[in-house]
Coordinates of C-alpha atoms and ligand atoms in Angstrom, one line a residue:
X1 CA 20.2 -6.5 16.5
X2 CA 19.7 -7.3 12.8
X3 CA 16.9 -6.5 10.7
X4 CA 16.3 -9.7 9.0
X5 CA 14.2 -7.8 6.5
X6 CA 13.1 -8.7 3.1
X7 CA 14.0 -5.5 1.4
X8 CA 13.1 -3.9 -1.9
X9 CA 15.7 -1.3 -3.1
X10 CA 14.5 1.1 -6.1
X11 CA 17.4 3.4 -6.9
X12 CA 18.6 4.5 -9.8
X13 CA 22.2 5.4 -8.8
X14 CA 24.7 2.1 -9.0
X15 CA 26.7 2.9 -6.3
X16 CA 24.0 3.6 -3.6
X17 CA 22.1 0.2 -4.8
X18 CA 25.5 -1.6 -4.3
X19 CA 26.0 -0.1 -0.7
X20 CA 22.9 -0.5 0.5
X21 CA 22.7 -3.8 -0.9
X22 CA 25.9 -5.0 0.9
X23 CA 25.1 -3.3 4.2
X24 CA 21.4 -4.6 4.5
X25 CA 22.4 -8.1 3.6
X26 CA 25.2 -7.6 6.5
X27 CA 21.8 -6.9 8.6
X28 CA 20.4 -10.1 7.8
X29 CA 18.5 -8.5 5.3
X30 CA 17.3 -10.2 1.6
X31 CA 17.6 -7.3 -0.8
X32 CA 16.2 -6.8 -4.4
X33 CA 17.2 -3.8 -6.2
X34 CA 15.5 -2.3 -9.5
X35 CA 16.7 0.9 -11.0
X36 CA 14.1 2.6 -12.2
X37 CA 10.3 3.2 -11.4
X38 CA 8.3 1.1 -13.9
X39 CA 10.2 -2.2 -12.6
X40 CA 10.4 -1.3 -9.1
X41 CA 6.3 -0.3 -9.1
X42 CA 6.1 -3.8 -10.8
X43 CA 8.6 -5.4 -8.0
X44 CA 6.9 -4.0 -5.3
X45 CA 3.1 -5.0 -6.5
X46 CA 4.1 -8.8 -7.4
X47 CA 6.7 -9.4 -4.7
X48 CA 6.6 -10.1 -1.1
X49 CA 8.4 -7.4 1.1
X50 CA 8.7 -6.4 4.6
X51 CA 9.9 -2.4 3.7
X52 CA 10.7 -0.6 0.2
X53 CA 13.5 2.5 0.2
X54 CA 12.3 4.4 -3.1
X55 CA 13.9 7.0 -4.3
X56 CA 12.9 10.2 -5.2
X57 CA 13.9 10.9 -8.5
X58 CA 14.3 7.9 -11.1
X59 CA 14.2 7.5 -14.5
X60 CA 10.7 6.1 -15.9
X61 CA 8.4 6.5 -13.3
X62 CA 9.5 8.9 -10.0
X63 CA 8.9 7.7 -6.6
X64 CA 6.2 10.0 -5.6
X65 CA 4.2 7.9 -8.8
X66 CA 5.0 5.2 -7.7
X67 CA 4.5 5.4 -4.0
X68 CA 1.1 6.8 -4.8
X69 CA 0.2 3.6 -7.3
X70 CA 1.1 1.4 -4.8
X71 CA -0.9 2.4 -1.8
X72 CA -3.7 2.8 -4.4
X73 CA -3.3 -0.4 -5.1
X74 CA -3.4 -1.3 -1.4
X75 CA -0.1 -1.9 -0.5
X76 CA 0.3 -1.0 3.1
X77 CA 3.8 -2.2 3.0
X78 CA 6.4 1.1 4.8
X79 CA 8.1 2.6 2.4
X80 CA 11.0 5.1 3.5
X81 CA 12.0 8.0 0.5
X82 CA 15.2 8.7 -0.3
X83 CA 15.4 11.8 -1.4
X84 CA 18.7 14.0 -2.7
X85 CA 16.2 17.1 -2.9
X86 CA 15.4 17.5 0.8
X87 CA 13.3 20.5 -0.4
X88 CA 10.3 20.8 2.2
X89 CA 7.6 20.3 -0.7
X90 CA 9.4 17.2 -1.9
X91 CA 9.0 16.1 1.5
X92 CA 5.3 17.1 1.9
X93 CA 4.2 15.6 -1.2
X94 CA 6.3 11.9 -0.5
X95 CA 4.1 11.5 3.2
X96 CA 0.9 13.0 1.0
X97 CA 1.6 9.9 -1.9
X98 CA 2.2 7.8 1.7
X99 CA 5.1 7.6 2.2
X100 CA 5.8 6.8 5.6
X101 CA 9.3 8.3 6.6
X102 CA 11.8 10.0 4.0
X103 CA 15.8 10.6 4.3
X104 CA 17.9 13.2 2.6
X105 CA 20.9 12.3 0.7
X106 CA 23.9 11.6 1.3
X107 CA 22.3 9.6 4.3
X108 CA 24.3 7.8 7.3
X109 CA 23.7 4.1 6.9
X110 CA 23.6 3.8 10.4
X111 CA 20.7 6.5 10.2
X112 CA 19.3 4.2 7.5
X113 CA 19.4 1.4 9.4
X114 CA 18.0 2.8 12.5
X115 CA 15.0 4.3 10.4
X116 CA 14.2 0.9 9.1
X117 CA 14.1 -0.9 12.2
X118 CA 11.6 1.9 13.8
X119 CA 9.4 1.9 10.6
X120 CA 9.0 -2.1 10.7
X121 CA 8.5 -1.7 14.7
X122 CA 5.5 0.1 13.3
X123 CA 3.9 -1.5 10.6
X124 CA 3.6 -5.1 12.2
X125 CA 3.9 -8.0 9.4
X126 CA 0.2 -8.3 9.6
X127 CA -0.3 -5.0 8.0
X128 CA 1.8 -4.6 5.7
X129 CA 0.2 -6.5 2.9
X130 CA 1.6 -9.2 1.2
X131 CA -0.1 -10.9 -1.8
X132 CA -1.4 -13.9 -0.2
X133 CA -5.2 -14.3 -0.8
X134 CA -7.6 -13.2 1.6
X135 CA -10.6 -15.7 2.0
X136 CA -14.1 -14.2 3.9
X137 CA -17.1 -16.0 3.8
X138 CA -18.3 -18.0 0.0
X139 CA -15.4 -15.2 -0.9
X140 CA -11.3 -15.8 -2.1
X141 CA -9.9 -12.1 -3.0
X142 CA -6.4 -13.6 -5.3
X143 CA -4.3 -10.9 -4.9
X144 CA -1.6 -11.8 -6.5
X145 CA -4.1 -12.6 -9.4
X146 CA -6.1 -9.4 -8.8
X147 CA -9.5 -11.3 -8.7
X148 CA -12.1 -12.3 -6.5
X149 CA -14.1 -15.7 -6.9
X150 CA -17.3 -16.9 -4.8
X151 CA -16.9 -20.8 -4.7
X152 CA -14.8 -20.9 -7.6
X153 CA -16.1 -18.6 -10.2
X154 CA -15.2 -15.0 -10.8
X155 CA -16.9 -12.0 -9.8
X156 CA -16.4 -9.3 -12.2
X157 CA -15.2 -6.6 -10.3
X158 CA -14.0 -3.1 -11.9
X159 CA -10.6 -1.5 -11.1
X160 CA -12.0 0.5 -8.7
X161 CA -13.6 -1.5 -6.9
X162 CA -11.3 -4.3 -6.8
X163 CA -8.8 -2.1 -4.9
X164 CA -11.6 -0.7 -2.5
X165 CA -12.7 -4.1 -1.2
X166 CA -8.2 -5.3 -1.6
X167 CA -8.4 -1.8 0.8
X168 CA -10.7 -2.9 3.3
X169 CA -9.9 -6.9 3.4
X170 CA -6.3 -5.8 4.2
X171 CA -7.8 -4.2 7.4
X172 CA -10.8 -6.5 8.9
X173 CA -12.0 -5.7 12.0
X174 CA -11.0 -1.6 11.9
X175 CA -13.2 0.7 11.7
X176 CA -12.0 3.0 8.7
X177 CA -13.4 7.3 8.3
X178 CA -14.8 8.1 5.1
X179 CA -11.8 10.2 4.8
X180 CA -9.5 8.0 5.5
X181 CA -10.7 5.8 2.4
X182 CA -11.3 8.4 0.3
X183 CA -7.2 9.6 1.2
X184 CA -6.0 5.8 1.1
X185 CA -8.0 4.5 -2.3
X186 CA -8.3 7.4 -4.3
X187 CA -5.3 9.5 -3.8
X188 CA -5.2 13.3 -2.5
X189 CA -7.9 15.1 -5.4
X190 CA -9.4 17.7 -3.9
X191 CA -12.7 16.9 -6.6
X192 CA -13.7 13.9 -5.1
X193 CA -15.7 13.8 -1.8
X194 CA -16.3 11.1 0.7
X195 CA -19.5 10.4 -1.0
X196 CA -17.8 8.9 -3.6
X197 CA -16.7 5.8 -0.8
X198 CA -20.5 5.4 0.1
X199 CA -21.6 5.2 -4.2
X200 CA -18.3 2.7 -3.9
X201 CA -19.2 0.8 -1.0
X202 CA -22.7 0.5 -2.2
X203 CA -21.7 -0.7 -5.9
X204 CA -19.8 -2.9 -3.8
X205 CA -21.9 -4.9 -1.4
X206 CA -24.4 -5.5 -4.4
X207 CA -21.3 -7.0 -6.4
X208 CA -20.8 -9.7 -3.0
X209 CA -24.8 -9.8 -2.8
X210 CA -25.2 -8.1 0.2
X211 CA -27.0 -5.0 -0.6
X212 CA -29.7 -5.7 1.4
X213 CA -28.2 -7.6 4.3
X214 CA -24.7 -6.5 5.0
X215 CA -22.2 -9.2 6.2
X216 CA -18.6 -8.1 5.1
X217 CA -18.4 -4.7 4.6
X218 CA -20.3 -3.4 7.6
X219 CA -21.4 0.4 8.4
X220 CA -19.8 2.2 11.4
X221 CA -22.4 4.9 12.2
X222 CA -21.3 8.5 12.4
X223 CA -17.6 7.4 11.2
X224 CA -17.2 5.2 7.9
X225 CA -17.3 1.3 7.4
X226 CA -15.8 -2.0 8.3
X227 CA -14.8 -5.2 6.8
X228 CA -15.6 -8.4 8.7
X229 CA -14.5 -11.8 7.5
Ligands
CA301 CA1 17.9 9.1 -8.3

């Protein structure tokens, strides 16, 4: 079988990009490589892809950064570390930053390739979040603008909550924990609690005019919240 992947590569060694760039186009695969971690995060935000391989150590920005940046920013696209470390902390901290699988180097391609295909197996297409706009309601989120509009005009949205409601658009009809926000939006910081998702949510629905009268971002009793379209 062949993976037919679109691929992002960030690596900052030559002759692993080339490899894996010949292999995985032998798979069917369209692959884009960046060599460090500033132009990769940037890749990976403004680009379309099915599965990023991020290494662990790259000049610029390291992968842990930048897998961390980019589920902040609510990219739920699998990302597989590649890591010449293979130290157990390395490994804790990559899943903790989201990371959704990690391989030591020197890696097997056939291992590689294997690893891929279970991750995207996975993570169907839906969920991996492109940057397509997501429309709900009066509402357009324009992610690939970062902005959301209600019948044309913008509303101003801070950083914060701009990738809350990205968050919970990506994901409509699920019924998301507290935690699991709190883990996904903000990062692993053990000084912010999951009342900071309710003070959020709440800035939130006023900002789509629905403090009194909830319609998108609903409340799951006992549990968290969901977004309905
Ligand atoms: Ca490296």
């Amino acid at each position: 079988m062949s993976l037919n992947a679109r691929v992002l590569v960030i690596e900052d060694e030559a002759g692993i990009r080339l490899t894996l760039g010949d292999r995985l186009a032998a798979e069917g695969c369209s692959v884009d490589c960046r060599g460090d971690g500033v132009s990769g995060e940037e890749a990976a935000l403004s680009g379309d892809y099915d599965i990023v391989l991020l290494d662990l150590m790259l000049p610029g920005r390291d992968g842990l950064a930048v897998c961390s940046r980019l589920r902040k920013a609510g990219r739920a696209v699998p990302i597989l570390m590649l890591t010449a470390r293979g130290g157990s902390l390395d490994v804790v901290s990559g899943l903790r930053q989201g990371a959704d699988d990690y391989l030591a180097k020197p890696f097997d391609m056939g291992v590689l390739v294997a690893r891929m295909e279970a991750l995207l197996r996975r993570v169907p297409p839906a969920e991996r979040g492109g940057t397509g706009p997501v429309a709900f309601g009066d509402f357009v989120l324009d992610r690939s603008r970062g902005e959301l509009t209600r019948e044309g005009k913008t509303v101003p949205l801070n950083a914060q909550e701009y990738r809350l409601l990205d968050y919970l658009a990506q994901r409509p009809g699920r019924a998301l924990g507290r935690d699991e926000i709190l883990d996904d939006v903000w990062g692993y910081d053990p000084d912010t609690s999951t009342r900071t998702v309710d003070v959020h949510v709440a800035r939130l629905r006023a900002r789509l005019g629905e403090s009194a009268l909830p319609r998108h971002i609903l409340t799951v009793r006992g549990r968290g919240y969901k977004f309905q379209k």
